[in-house]
């Protein structure tokens, strides 16, 4: 399955991004242009979600994303991996972001997987620590994410857990519909940050953490 990214990707990066991915296998630690190779393929994501999923090229790329728009703004990076709200001014040196949804589907189920590179492990850890404070300030806050195609997601940030190299949050649909919602995970590994959101209409059931773990393994 070929990853679709924004047209501004450099030729060398595009060759890697367009390659076939095998998310079940570990990769060597990537160079800056190789970040896309550690993401899981659409086929792998489809298998994990038990439904066909496809890359949304307008919400994928090699720079922080400005869509969706999240209100209130202090919850923007809590909802959206790889967002400009989370990464602009953070000191990252490279990033790749990929969004997947069902073909012609609604806003949920969806998956966003991103990897950001920083100058060193200390910078990556500093970023995670800063995000921990932001996420905790959003806890218990209802928020709305608005997409350019008119779709919206209404959620409420639940428990935020920060420990060591990992940051985890549960986002519930608002109003609540059973255990439907999203798993939000951020993890630092060396000078990289893995940034993941997985949402579905039932119970994410640890799938977001599992996706994060596979990407971390792919980093080598």
PDB file of C-alpha atoms in Angstrom, residues 40-135:
ATOM      1  CA  UNK A  40       2.291   1.302   9.314  1.00  0.00           C
ATOM      2  CA  UNK A  41       0.711   0.624   5.936  1.00  0.00           C
ATOM      3  CA  UNK A  42      -2.973   1.209   5.232  1.00  0.00           C
ATOM      4  CA  UNK A  43      -3.372  -2.563   4.918  1.00  0.00           C
ATOM      5  CA  UNK A  44      -1.905  -3.058   8.380  1.00  0.00           C
ATOM      6  CA  UNK A  45      -4.089  -0.315   9.849  1.00  0.00           C
ATOM      7  CA  UNK A  46      -7.157  -1.846   8.179  1.00  0.00           C
ATOM      8  CA  UNK A  47      -6.369  -5.191   9.773  1.00  0.00           C
ATOM      9  CA  UNK A  48      -5.948  -3.613  13.192  1.00  0.00           C
ATOM     10  CA  UNK A  49      -9.212  -1.680  12.855  1.00  0.00           C
ATOM     11  CA  UNK A  50     -11.165  -4.611  11.357  1.00  0.00           C
ATOM     12  CA  UNK A  51     -12.394  -2.361   8.559  1.00  0.00           C
ATOM     13  CA  UNK A  52     -10.948  -0.933   5.308  1.00  0.00           C
ATOM     14  CA  UNK A  53      -8.967   2.250   5.936  1.00  0.00           C
ATOM     15  CA  UNK A  54      -7.350   4.596   3.436  1.00  0.00           C
ATOM     16  CA  UNK A  55      -4.847   7.431   3.623  1.00  0.00           C
ATOM     17  CA  UNK A  56      -6.374  10.926   3.536  1.00  0.00           C
ATOM     18  CA  UNK A  57      -3.774  12.823   1.538  1.00  0.00           C
ATOM     19  CA  UNK A  58      -5.151  16.266   2.456  1.00  0.00           C
ATOM     20  CA  UNK A  59      -4.525  15.427   6.125  1.00  0.00           C
ATOM     21  CA  UNK A  60      -1.086  13.870   5.672  1.00  0.00           C
ATOM     22  CA  UNK A  61       2.310  15.326   4.931  1.00  0.00           C
ATOM     23  CA  UNK A  62       5.807  16.247   6.019  1.00  0.00           C
ATOM     24  CA  UNK A  63       5.023  19.365   7.995  1.00  0.00           C
ATOM     25  CA  UNK A  64       2.742  19.971  11.003  1.00  0.00           C
ATOM     26  CA  UNK A  65      -0.930  19.983  10.025  1.00  0.00           C
ATOM     27  CA  UNK A  66      -3.239  22.986  10.424  1.00  0.00           C
ATOM     28  CA  UNK A  67      -6.408  20.910  10.075  1.00  0.00           C
ATOM     29  CA  UNK A  68      -8.598  20.163  11.938  1.00  0.00           C
ATOM     30  CA  UNK A  69      -9.269  23.313  13.940  1.00  0.00           C
ATOM     31  CA  UNK A  70      -9.891  22.488  17.591  1.00  0.00           C
ATOM     32  CA  UNK A  71     -11.907  24.651  19.997  1.00  0.00           C
ATOM     33  CA  UNK A  72     -10.872  25.496  22.673  1.00  0.00           C
ATOM     34  CA  UNK A  73      -7.374  25.869  21.271  1.00  0.00           C
ATOM     35  CA  UNK A  74      -5.623  24.567  24.390  1.00  0.00           C
ATOM     36  CA  UNK A  75      -6.908  21.078  23.506  1.00  0.00           C
ATOM     37  CA  UNK A  76      -5.648  21.157  19.893  1.00  0.00           C
ATOM     38  CA  UNK A  77      -2.497  19.096  20.403  1.00  0.00           C
ATOM     39  CA  UNK A  78      -4.358  16.738  22.739  1.00  0.00           C
ATOM     40  CA  UNK A  79      -6.659  15.772  19.879  1.00  0.00           C
ATOM     41  CA  UNK A  80      -4.448  16.029  16.814  1.00  0.00           C
ATOM     42  CA  UNK A  81      -1.099  14.230  16.411  1.00  0.00           C
ATOM     43  CA  UNK A  82       1.397  16.098  14.281  1.00  0.00           C
ATOM     44  CA  UNK A  83      -0.528  19.360  14.575  1.00  0.00           C
ATOM     45  CA  UNK A  84       0.904  22.824  14.077  1.00  0.00           C
ATOM     46  CA  UNK A  85      -0.476  23.640  17.525  1.00  0.00           C
ATOM     47  CA  UNK A  86       1.756  20.968  18.989  1.00  0.00           C
ATOM     48  CA  UNK A  87       4.914  21.304  16.917  1.00  0.00           C
ATOM     49  CA  UNK A  88       5.319  24.880  15.699  1.00  0.00           C
ATOM     50  CA  UNK A  89       8.135  26.373  17.750  1.00  0.00           C
ATOM     51  CA  UNK A  90       8.957  23.032  19.390  1.00  0.00           C
ATOM     52  CA  UNK A  91      12.372  22.680  17.764  1.00  0.00           C
ATOM     53  CA  UNK A  92      11.533  19.555  15.763  1.00  0.00           C
ATOM     54  CA  UNK A  93      13.831  18.952  12.789  1.00  0.00           C
ATOM     55  CA  UNK A  94      11.658  16.611  10.705  1.00  0.00           C
ATOM     56  CA  UNK A  95       8.145  15.195  10.843  1.00  0.00           C
ATOM     57  CA  UNK A  96       5.775  12.930   8.948  1.00  0.00           C
ATOM     58  CA  UNK A  97       2.023  12.742   9.612  1.00  0.00           C
ATOM     59  CA  UNK A  98      -0.539  10.363   8.123  1.00  0.00           C
ATOM     60  CA  UNK A  99      -4.324  10.269   8.597  1.00  0.00           C
ATOM     61  CA  UNK A 100      -6.494   7.269   7.716  1.00  0.00           C
ATOM     62  CA  UNK A 101     -10.275   6.867   7.608  1.00  0.00           C
ATOM     63  CA  UNK A 102     -12.772   4.562   5.938  1.00  0.00           C
ATOM     64  CA  UNK A 103     -13.323   5.191   2.208  1.00  0.00           C
ATOM     65  CA  UNK A 104     -16.109   7.764   2.052  1.00  0.00           C
ATOM     66  CA  UNK A 105     -16.557   7.295   5.778  1.00  0.00           C
ATOM     67  CA  UNK A 106     -17.432   9.527   8.684  1.00  0.00           C
ATOM     68  CA  UNK A 107     -14.921  11.138  11.010  1.00  0.00           C
ATOM     69  CA  UNK A 108     -14.774   7.934  13.088  1.00  0.00           C
ATOM     70  CA  UNK A 109     -13.178   5.437  12.938  1.00  0.00           C
ATOM     71  CA  UNK A 110      -9.891   7.198  12.235  1.00  0.00           C
ATOM     72  CA  UNK A 111      -6.188   6.791  12.832  1.00  0.00           C
ATOM     73  CA  UNK A 112      -3.449   9.409  12.823  1.00  0.00           C
ATOM     74  CA  UNK A 113       0.163   8.266  13.057  1.00  0.00           C
ATOM     75  CA  UNK A 114       3.066  10.688  13.207  1.00  0.00           C
ATOM     76  CA  UNK A 115       6.771  10.635  13.980  1.00  0.00           C
ATOM     77  CA  UNK A 116       8.825  13.740  14.739  1.00  0.00           C
ATOM     78  CA  UNK A 117      12.594  14.003  14.910  1.00  0.00           C
ATOM     79  CA  UNK A 118      14.400  16.303  17.338  1.00  0.00           C
ATOM     80  CA  UNK A 119      18.035  17.327  17.631  1.00  0.00           C
ATOM     81  CA  UNK A 120      18.720  14.893  20.471  1.00  0.00           C
ATOM     82  CA  UNK A 121      17.028  12.731  23.101  1.00  0.00           C
ATOM     83  CA  UNK A 122      16.929  15.598  25.600  1.00  0.00           C
ATOM     84  CA  UNK A 123      14.974  17.763  23.157  1.00  0.00           C
ATOM     85  CA  UNK A 124      12.508  14.940  22.504  1.00  0.00           C
ATOM     86  CA  UNK A 125      12.008  14.404  26.242  1.00  0.00           C
ATOM     87  CA  UNK A 126      11.559  18.136  26.797  1.00  0.00           C
ATOM     88  CA  UNK A 127       8.835  18.179  24.160  1.00  0.00           C
ATOM     89  CA  UNK A 128       7.034  15.270  25.828  1.00  0.00           C
ATOM     90  CA  UNK A 129       7.244  16.953  29.235  1.00  0.00           C
ATOM     91  CA  UNK A 130       5.810  20.186  27.834  1.00  0.00           C
ATOM     92  CA  UNK A 131       2.952  18.296  26.189  1.00  0.00           C
ATOM     93  CA  UNK A 132       2.191  16.537  29.475  1.00  0.00           C
ATOM     94  CA  UNK A 133       1.356  19.896  31.030  1.00  0.00           C
ATOM     95  CA  UNK A 134      -0.799  20.905  28.064  1.00  0.00           C
ATOM     96  CA  UNK A 135      -2.689  17.622  28.040  1.00  0.00           C
TER      97      UNK A 135
END
